[in-house]
Coordinates of C-alpha atoms in Angstrom, one line a residue:
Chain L
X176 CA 23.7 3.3 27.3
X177 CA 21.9 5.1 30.3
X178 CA 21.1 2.1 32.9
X179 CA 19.6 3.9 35.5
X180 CA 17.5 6.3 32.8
X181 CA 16.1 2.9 31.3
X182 CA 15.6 1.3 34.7
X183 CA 13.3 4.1 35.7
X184 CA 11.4 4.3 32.6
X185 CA 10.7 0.9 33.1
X186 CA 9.1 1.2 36.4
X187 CA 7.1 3.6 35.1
X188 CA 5.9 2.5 32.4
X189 CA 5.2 -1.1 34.5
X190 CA 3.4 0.9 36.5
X191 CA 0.7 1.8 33.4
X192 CA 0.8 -2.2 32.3
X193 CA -2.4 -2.7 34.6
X194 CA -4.7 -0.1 32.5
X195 CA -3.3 -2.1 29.2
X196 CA -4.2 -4.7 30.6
X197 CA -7.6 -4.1 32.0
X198 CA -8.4 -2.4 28.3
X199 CA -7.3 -5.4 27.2
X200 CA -9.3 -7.7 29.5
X201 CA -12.8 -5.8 29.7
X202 CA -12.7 -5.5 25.5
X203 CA -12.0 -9.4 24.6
X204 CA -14.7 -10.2 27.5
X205 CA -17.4 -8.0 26.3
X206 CA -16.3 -8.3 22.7
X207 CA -16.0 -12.2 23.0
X208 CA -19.9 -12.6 24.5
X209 CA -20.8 -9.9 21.8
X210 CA -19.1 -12.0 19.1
X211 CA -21.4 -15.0 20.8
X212 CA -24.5 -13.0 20.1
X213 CA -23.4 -12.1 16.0
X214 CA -22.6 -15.6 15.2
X215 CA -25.6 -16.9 16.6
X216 CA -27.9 -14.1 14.3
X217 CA -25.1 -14.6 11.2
X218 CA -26.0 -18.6 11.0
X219 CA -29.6 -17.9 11.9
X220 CA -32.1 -19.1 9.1
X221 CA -34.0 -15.5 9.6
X222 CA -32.8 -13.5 7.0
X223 CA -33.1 -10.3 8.7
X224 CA -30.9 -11.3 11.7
X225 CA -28.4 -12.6 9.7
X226 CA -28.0 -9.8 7.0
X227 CA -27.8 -7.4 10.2
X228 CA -25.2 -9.8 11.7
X229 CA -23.2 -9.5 7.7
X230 CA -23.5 -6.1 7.9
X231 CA -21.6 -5.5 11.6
X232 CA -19.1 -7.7 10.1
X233 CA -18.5 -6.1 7.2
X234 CA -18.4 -2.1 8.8
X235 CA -16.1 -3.5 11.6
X236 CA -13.9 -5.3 9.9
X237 CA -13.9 -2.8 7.3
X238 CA -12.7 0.4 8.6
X239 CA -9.8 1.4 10.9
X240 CA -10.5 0.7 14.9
X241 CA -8.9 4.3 15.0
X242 CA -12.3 5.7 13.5
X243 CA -14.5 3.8 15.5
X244 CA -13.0 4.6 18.2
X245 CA -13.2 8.4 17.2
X246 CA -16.6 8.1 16.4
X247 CA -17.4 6.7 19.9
X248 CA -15.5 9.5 22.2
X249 CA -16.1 12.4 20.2
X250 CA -19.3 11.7 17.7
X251 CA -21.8 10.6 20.4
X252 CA -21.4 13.6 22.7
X253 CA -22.5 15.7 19.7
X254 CA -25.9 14.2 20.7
X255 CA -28.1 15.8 23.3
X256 CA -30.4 12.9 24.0
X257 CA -27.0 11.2 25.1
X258 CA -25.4 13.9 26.4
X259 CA -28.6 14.3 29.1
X260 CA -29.2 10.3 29.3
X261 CA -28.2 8.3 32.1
X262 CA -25.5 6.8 30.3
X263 CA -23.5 10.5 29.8
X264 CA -21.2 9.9 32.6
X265 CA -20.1 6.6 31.5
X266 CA -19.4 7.4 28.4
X267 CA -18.1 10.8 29.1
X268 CA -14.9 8.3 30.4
X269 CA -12.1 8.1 27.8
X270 CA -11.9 4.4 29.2
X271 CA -14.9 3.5 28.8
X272 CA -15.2 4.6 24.9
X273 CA -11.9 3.0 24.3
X274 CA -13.3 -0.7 25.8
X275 CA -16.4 0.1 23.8
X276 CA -14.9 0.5 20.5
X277 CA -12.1 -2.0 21.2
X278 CA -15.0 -4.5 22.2
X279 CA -17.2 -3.7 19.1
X280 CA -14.4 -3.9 16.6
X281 CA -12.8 -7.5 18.0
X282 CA -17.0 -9.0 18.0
X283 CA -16.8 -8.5 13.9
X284 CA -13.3 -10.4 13.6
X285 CA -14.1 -12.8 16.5
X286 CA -17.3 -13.7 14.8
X287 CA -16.2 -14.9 11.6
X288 CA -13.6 -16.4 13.8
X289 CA -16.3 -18.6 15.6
X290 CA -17.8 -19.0 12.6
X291 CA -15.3 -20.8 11.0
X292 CA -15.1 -23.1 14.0
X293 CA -19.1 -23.6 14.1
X294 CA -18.2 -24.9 10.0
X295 CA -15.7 -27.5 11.4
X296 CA -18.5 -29.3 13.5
X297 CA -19.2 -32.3 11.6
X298 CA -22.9 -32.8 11.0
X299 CA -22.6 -36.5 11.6
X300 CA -21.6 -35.7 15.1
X301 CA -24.5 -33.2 15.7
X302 CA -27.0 -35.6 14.2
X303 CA -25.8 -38.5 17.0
X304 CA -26.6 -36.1 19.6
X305 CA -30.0 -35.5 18.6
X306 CA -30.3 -39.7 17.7
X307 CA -29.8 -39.9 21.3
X308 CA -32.1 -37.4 22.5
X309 CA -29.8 -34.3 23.1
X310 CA -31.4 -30.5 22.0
X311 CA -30.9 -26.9 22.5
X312 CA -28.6 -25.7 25.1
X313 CA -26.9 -29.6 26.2
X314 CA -26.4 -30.4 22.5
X315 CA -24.5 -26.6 22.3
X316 CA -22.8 -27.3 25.8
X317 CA -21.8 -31.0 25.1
X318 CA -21.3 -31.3 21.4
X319 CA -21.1 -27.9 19.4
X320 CA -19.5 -25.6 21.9
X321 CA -16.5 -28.2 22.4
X322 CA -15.9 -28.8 18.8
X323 CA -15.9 -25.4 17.5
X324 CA -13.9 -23.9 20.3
X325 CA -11.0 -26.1 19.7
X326 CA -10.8 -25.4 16.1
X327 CA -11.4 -21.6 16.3
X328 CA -8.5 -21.6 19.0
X329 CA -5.6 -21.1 16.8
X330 CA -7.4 -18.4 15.1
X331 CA -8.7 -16.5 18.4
X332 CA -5.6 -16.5 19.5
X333 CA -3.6 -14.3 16.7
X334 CA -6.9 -12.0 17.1
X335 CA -6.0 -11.6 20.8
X336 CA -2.6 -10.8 20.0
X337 CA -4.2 -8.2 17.8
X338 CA -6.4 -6.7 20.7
X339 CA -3.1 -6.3 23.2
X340 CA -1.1 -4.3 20.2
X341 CA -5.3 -2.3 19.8
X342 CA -5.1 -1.3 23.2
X343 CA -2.0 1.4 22.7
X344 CA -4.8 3.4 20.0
X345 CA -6.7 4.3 23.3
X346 CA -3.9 6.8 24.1
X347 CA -5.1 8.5 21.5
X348 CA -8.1 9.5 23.2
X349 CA -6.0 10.4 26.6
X350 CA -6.2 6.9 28.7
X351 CA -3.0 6.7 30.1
X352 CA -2.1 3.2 29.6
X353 CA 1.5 1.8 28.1
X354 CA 1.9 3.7 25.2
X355 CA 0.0 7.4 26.6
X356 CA 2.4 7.1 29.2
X357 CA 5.4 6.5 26.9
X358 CA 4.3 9.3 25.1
X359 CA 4.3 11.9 28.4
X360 CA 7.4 10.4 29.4
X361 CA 9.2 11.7 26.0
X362 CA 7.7 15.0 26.3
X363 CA 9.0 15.8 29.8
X364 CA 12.7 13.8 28.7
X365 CA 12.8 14.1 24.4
X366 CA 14.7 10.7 24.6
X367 CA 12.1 9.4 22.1
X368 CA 14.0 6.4 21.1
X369 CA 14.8 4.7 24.4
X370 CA 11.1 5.5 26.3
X371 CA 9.3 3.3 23.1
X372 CA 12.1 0.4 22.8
X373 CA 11.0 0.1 26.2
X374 CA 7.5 0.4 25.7
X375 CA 8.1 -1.9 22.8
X376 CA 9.7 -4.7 25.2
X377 CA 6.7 -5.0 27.4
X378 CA 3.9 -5.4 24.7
X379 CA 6.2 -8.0 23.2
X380 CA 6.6 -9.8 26.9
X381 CA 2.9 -9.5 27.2
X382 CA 2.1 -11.1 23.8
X383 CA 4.6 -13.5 24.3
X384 CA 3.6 -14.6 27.2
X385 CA -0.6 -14.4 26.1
X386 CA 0.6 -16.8 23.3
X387 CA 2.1 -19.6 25.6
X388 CA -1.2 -19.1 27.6
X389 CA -3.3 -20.2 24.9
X390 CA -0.4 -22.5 23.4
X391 CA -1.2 -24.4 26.7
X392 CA -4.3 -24.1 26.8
X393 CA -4.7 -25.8 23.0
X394 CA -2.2 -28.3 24.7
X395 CA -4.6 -29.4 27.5
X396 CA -7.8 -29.5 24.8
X397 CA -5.6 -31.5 22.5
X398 CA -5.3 -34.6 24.8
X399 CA -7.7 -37.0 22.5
X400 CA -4.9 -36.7 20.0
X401 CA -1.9 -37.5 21.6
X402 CA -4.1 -40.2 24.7
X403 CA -3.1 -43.2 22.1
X404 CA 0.4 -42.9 22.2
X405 CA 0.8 -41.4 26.2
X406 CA -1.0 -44.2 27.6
X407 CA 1.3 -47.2 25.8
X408 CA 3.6 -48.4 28.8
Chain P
X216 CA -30.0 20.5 1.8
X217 CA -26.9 21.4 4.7
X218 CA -25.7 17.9 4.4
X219 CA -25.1 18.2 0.5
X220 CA -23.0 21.4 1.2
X221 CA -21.1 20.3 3.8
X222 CA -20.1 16.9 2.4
X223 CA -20.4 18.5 -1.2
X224 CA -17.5 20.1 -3.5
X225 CA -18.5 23.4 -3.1
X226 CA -17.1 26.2 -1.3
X227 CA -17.9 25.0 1.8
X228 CA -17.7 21.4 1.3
X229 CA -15.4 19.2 2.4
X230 CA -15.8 16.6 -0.1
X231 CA -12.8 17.2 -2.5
X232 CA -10.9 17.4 0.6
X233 CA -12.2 13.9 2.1
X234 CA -11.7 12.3 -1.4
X235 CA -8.3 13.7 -1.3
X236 CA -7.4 12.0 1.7
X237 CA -8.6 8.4 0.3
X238 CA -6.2 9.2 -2.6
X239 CA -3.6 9.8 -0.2
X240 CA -4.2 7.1 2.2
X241 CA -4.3 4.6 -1.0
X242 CA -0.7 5.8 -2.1
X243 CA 0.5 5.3 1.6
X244 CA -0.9 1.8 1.2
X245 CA 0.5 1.1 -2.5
X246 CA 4.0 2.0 -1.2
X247 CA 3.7 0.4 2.3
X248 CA 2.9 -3.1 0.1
X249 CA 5.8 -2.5 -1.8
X250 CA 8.3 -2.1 0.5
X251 CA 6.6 -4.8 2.6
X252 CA 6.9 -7.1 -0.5
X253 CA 10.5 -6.3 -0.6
X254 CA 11.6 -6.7 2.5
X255 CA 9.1 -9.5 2.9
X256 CA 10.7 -11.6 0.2
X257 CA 14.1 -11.1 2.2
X258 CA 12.8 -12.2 5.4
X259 CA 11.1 -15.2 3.6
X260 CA 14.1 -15.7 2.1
X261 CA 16.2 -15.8 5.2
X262 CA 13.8 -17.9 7.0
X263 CA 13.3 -20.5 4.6
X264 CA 16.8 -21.2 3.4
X265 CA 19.2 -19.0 5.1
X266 CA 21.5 -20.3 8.0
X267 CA 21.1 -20.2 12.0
X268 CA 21.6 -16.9 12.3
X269 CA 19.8 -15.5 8.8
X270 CA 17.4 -17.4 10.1
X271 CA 17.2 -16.3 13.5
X272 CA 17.3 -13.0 12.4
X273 CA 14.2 -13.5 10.1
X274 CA 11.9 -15.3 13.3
X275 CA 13.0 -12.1 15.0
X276 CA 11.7 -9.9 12.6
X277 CA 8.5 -11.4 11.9
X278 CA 8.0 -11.8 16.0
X279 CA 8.9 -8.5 16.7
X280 CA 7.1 -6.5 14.0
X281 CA 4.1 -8.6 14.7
X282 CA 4.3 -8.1 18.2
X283 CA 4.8 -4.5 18.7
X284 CA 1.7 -2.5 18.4
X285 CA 1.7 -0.7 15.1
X286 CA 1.3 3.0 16.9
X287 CA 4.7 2.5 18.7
X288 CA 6.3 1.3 15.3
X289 CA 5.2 4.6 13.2
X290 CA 6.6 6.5 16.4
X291 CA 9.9 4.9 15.9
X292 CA 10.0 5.4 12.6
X293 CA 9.0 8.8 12.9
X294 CA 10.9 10.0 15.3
X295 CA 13.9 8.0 14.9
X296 CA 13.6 8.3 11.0
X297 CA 14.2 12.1 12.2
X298 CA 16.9 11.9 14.9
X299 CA 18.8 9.8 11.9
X300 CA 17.9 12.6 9.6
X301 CA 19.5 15.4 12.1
X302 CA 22.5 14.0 13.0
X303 CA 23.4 13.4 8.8
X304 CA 22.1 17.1 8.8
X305 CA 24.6 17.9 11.7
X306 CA 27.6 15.9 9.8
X307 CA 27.3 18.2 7.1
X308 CA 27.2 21.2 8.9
X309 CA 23.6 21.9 8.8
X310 CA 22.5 22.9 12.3
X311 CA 19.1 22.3 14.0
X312 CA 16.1 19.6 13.2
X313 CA 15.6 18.1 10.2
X314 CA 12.0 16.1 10.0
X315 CA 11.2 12.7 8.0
X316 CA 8.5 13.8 5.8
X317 CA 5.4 12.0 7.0
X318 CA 4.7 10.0 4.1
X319 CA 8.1 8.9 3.7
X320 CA 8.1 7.7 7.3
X321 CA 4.3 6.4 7.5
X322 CA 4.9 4.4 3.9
X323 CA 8.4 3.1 5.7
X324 CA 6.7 2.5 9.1
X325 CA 3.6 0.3 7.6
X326 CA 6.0 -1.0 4.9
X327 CA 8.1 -2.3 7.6
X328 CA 4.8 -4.3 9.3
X329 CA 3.4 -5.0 6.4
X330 CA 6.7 -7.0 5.4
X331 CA 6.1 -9.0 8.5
X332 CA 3.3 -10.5 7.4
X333 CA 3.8 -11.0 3.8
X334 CA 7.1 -12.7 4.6
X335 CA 5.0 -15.3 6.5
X336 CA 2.8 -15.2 3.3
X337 CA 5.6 -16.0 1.0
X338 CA 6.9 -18.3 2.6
X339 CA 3.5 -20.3 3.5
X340 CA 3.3 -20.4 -0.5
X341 CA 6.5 -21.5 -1.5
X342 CA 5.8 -24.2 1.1
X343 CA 2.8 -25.5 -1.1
X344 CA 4.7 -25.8 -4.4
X345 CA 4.7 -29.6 -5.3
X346 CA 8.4 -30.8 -3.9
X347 CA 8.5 -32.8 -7.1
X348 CA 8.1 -29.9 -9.3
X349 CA 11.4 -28.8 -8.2
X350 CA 13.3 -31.7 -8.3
X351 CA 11.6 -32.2 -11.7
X352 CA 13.6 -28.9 -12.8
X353 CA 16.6 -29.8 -10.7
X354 CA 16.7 -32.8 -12.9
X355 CA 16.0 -31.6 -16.3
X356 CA 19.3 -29.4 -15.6
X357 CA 17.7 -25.9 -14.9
X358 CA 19.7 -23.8 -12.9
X359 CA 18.5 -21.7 -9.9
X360 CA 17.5 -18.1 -11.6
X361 CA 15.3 -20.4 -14.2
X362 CA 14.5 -22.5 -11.4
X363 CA 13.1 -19.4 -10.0
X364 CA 11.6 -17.3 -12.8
X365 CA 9.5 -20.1 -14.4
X366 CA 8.9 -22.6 -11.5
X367 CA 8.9 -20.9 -7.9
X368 CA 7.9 -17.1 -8.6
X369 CA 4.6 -18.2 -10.3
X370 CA 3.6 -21.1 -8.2
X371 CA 4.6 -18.5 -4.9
X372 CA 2.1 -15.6 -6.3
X373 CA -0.6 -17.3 -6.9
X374 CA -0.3 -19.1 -3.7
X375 CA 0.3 -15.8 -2.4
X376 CA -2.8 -13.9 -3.7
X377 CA -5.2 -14.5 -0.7
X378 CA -2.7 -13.9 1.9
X379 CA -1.7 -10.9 0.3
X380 CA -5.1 -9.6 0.1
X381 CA -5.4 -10.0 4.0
X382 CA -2.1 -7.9 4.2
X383 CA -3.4 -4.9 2.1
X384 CA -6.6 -4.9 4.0
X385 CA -4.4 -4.9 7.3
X386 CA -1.9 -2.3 5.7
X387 CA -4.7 -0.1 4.8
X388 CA -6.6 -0.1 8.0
X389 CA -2.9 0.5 9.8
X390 CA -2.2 3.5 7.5
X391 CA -4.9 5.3 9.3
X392 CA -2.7 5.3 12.1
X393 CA 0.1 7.2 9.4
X394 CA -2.4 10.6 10.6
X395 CA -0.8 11.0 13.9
X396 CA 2.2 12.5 12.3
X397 CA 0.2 15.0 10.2
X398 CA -0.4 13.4 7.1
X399 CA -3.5 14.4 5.7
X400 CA -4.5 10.6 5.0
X401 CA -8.3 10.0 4.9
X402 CA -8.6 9.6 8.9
X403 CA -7.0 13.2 9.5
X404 CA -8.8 15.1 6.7
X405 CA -12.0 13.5 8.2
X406 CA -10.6 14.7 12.0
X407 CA -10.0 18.1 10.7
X408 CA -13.3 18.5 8.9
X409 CA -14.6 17.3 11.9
X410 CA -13.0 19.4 14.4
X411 CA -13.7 22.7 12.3
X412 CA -17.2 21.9 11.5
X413 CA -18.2 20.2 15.3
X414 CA -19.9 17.9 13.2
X415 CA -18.1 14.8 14.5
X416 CA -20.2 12.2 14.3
X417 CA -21.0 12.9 10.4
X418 CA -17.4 13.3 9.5
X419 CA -16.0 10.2 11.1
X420 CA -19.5 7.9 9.7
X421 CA -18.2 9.9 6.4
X422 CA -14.6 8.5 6.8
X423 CA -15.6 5.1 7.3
X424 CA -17.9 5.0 4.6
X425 CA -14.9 5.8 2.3
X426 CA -13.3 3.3 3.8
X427 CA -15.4 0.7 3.3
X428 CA -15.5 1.6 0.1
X429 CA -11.6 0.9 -0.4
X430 CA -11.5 -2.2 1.6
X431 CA -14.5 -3.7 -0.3
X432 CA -13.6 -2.2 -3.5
X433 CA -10.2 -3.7 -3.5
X434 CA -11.4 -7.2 -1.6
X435 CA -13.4 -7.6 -5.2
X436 CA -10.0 -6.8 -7.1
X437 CA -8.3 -9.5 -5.0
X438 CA -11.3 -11.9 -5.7
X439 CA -10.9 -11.6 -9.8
X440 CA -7.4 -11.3 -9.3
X441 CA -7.5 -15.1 -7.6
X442 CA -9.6 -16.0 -10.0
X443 CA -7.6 -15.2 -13.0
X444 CA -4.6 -16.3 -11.4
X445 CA -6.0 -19.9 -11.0
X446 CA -7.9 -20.1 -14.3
X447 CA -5.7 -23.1 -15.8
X448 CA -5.9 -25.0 -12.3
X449 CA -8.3 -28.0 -11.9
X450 CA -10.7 -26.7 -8.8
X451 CA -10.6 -28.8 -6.1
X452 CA -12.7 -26.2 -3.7
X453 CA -14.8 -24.4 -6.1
X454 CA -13.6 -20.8 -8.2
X455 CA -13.0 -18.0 -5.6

C-alpha cells in the first residue's frame, strides 16, 4: 500500500469535487423546474400538451443519457443557424452541454416522479380548499405542492443519487470533473486500480452524505406523524 | 434519397452495421441480467437470512454498487479484469499484456450493477410472500429445497417481474456505457458512423431511435410477461 501515492491522488482529485458538484447542482436545478413545467402539460386536460409532455418522457427515459448527451456536444454544432446564433459560445462549452443533457434527461424521470406524488393528493383534501374559497396558485402553494412533495420525496431522492453517479458521463465529453480527472491521473501514473478506488470513495461519500440530507429533510416534513406521540409528557 | 443510402444496407449504408450494434448491445444486456440474477440471488440471500457479517457484506454490496457511478465500475472491471488477466499470463510464463475482452468485461461490469439492484428486487418479493404460506409448508412437513421449489421461487418471480423489468431497462441503458472500451455496442457503431460520415446529429437521433425501440419493445414483453404471470391471481389493482 502506497500512503503518500493515495494521499496525493486524493487531493487531487478533491480538488475536481467542486465541478462534480456544480454539474450536479446546475442539472437537478434546471432539470427539477423543467420537470415542474412537464408535469404541469402531462396532467393538463389539453391533449396536445400532454401527448408532447408523454412523448419527452418516453425519448428521455428511453435511451441512454450517454446519447443525449452526444447528441447535444457534437450533433448541434453540425448546424449552421446554431453555429452563427448567439447561443454558439455557450454551447460551444463542454459544461454547458453536459448540464444541458444531464438537466433534460433527469426532467423525464423527475416528472413521472412528481407525477406520482401529484396522484397521492387526496381529492377530498383539494375539494376543502376550494369549499373554502382557495384557487390557483394558494390552493398549489398551501394544499397540492405540500402533499405531493412529501410523497414524491423518497422517490426524488434515489433519482438524485442517480444524477451524482450521471455527472462522471460528462468526462466523456472532456469536463474535467471527478472521474475526467481520475482518468488523466492514470495516464500520467498507469496505476489504474488505486486512482478509481479513490475516485470511487468520494462519489460514495457524496451520495452518502446527499442521502442523509434528504433523510433529514423527510425527517423534519414528517413531524405530523410522529407530533402525537412527542408531545405526551 | 441521401438519407435512404446512408441509413440503408447498401454499400454505403450504415444500417446493417447500426442493427448490428442493437444485437450486440441486447446480448451484453441478456448476459449482464444473468449474472446480475446470479449474484443477485446471493446477495438477497445473504441479506435476508445470512448472519452479521453475510449480511453486512450483502448491505455493502448493494450500497457500494449502487453508489459508485457505473462509468468507474466498467473501468474497474476493465482494467482490473486485465491487470488480473496479466499477472495469471505472467505466472505462466507468458510475458507482456493480456486484455479482458470487452464483452466479457462490459457483460461482468453491468452484471455486477445490475446484481445490485435485483438483489434488492428479490428480496422486496420474497418479503411479500404470505408468512403463513410458509409455515403452512413448514407444517405439512416439507423440507427446505421443496419449500423452495414450489412455495418461495414462484411467489419471488412473479413478485419479482416489475422490478426486474426496471433493472433491464437500467442494465440496458448502462450497457451503452460498455462502448468506452471498444465494443461495438449500438452507442459506438452509431459514434463511429457518426464520426466517419460528420453526420452527428442523424447518427446519434438514429441510435436512440433503436433504442427506444428496445426499451419499449421489451417494456411490452415485461407487460404480458406480468400479466401471464398473475393470470390465476384475484386482481386487487386491475391486470397490468
Amino acid at each position: 500500500m502506497d500512503f503518500a501515492f493515495i494521499f496525493q491522488t486524493m487531493k487531487t482529485l478533491l480538488a475536481a469535487v467542486p465541478m462534480t458538484l456544480g454539474l450536479f447542482f446546475l442539472s437537478v436545478s434546471f432539470g427539477g423546474l423543467l420537470a415542474l413545467l412537464i408535469v404541469w402539460m402531462r396532467v393538463a386536460k389539453n391533449p396536445i400538451l400532454s401527448n408532447f409532455a408523454k412523448g419527452y418522457i418516453f425519448v428521455f427515459r428511453g435511451s441512454p443519457l450517454l446519447i443525449q448527451m452526444f447528441l447535444v456536444f457534437y450533433g448541434l454544432g453540425q448546424f449552421g443557424f446554431i453555429r452563427y446564433s448567439f447561443l454558439w459560445p455557450f454551447l460551444r462549452e463542454p459544461f454547458v452541454c453536459a448540464v444541458l443533457s444531464l438537466a433534460l434527461c433527469t426532467a423525464g424521470y423527475s416528472a413521472e416522479i412528481f407525477r406520482g406524488g401529484l396522484r397521492a393528493v387526496p381529492a377530498r383534501e383539494i375539494e376543502a380548499a376550494r369549499s373554502i374559497g382557495m384557487s390557483g396558485f394558494l390552493l398549489v402553494r398551501r394544499i397540492i405542492g405540500p402533499i405531493a412533495f412529501r410523497h414524491a420525496l423518497p422517490a426524488y431522492s434515489t433519482e438524485i443519487v442517480m444524477m451524482v453517479k450521471s455527472t462522471a458521463l460528462a468526462s466523456l465529453v472532456t469536463v474535467w470533473e471527478v472521474t475526467g480527472v481520475a482518468q488523466r491521473l492514470i495516464s500520467q501514473t498507469y496505476r489504474t486500480m488505486e486512482v478509481f478506488l479513490c475516485a470511487a470513495v468520494i462519489y460514495l461519500v457524496l451520495n452518502f452524505l446527499i442521502l442523509q440530507a434528504m433523510a433529514l429533510l423527510e425527517y423534519r416534513l414528517s413531524h405530523h406523524r410522529r407530533a402525537a406521540v412527542s408531545r405526551l409528557p | 434519397m441521401w438519407l435512404i443510402e446512408v441509413l440503408g444496407f447498401g454499400q454505403k449504408g450504415w444500417g446493417g452495421l447500426l442493427i448490428a450494434g442493437a444485437l450486440m448491445t441486447l446480448c451484453v444486456t441478456i448476459v449482464a441480467l444473468l449474472i446480475g440474477a446470479v449474484v443477485g440471488t446471493l446477495v438477497a440471500w445473504a441479506k435476508l437470512s445470512g448472519g452479521g457479517v453475510l449480511r453486512t457484506l450483502g448491505n455493502a454490496y448493494t450500497t457500494v454498487f449502487r453508489g459508485v457511478p457505473e462509468l468507474l465500475i466498467i473501468y474497474l472491471v476493465y482494467f482490473g479484469g486485465s491487470g488480473a488477466v496479466t499477472a495469471i499470463g505472467r505466472y505462466l510464463g507468458y510475458e507482456g499484456f493480456l486484455g479482458l475482452p470487452s464483452f466479457a468485461a462490459g457483460a461482468l461490469a453491468v452484471g455486477i450493477i445490475s446484481g445490485a439492484y435485483q438483489a434488492e428486487v428479490y428480496r422486496g418479493a420474497f418479503l411479500a410472500i404470505p408468512k403463513g404460506e410458509l409455515e403452512a409448508a413448514e407444517a405439512i412437513g416439507m423440507h427446505r429445497g421443496l419449500r423452495f421449489r414450489r412455495i418461495i421461487a414462484p411467489q419471488v418471480l412473479r413478485f419479482a417481474i416489475p422490478g426486474i423489468g426496471n433493472v433491464w431497462q437500467l442494465s440496458l441503458k448502462d450497457s451503452a456505457l460498455v462502448s468506452v472500451t471498444g465494443l461495438a455496442d449500438l452507442m459506438r457503431t452509431s459514434q463511429v458512423a457518426a464520426g466517419s460520415t460528420r453526420q452527428y446529429f442523424l447518427f446519434f437521433i438514429a441510435g436512440g431511435c433503436l433504442y427506444l425501440i428496445l426499451t419499449s419493445l421489451s417494456d411490452r414483453l415485461f407487460t404480458r410477461a406480468e400479466r401471464r404471470a398473475n393470470r390465476s391471481m384475484p386482481s386487487s389493482f386491475g391486470q397490468a
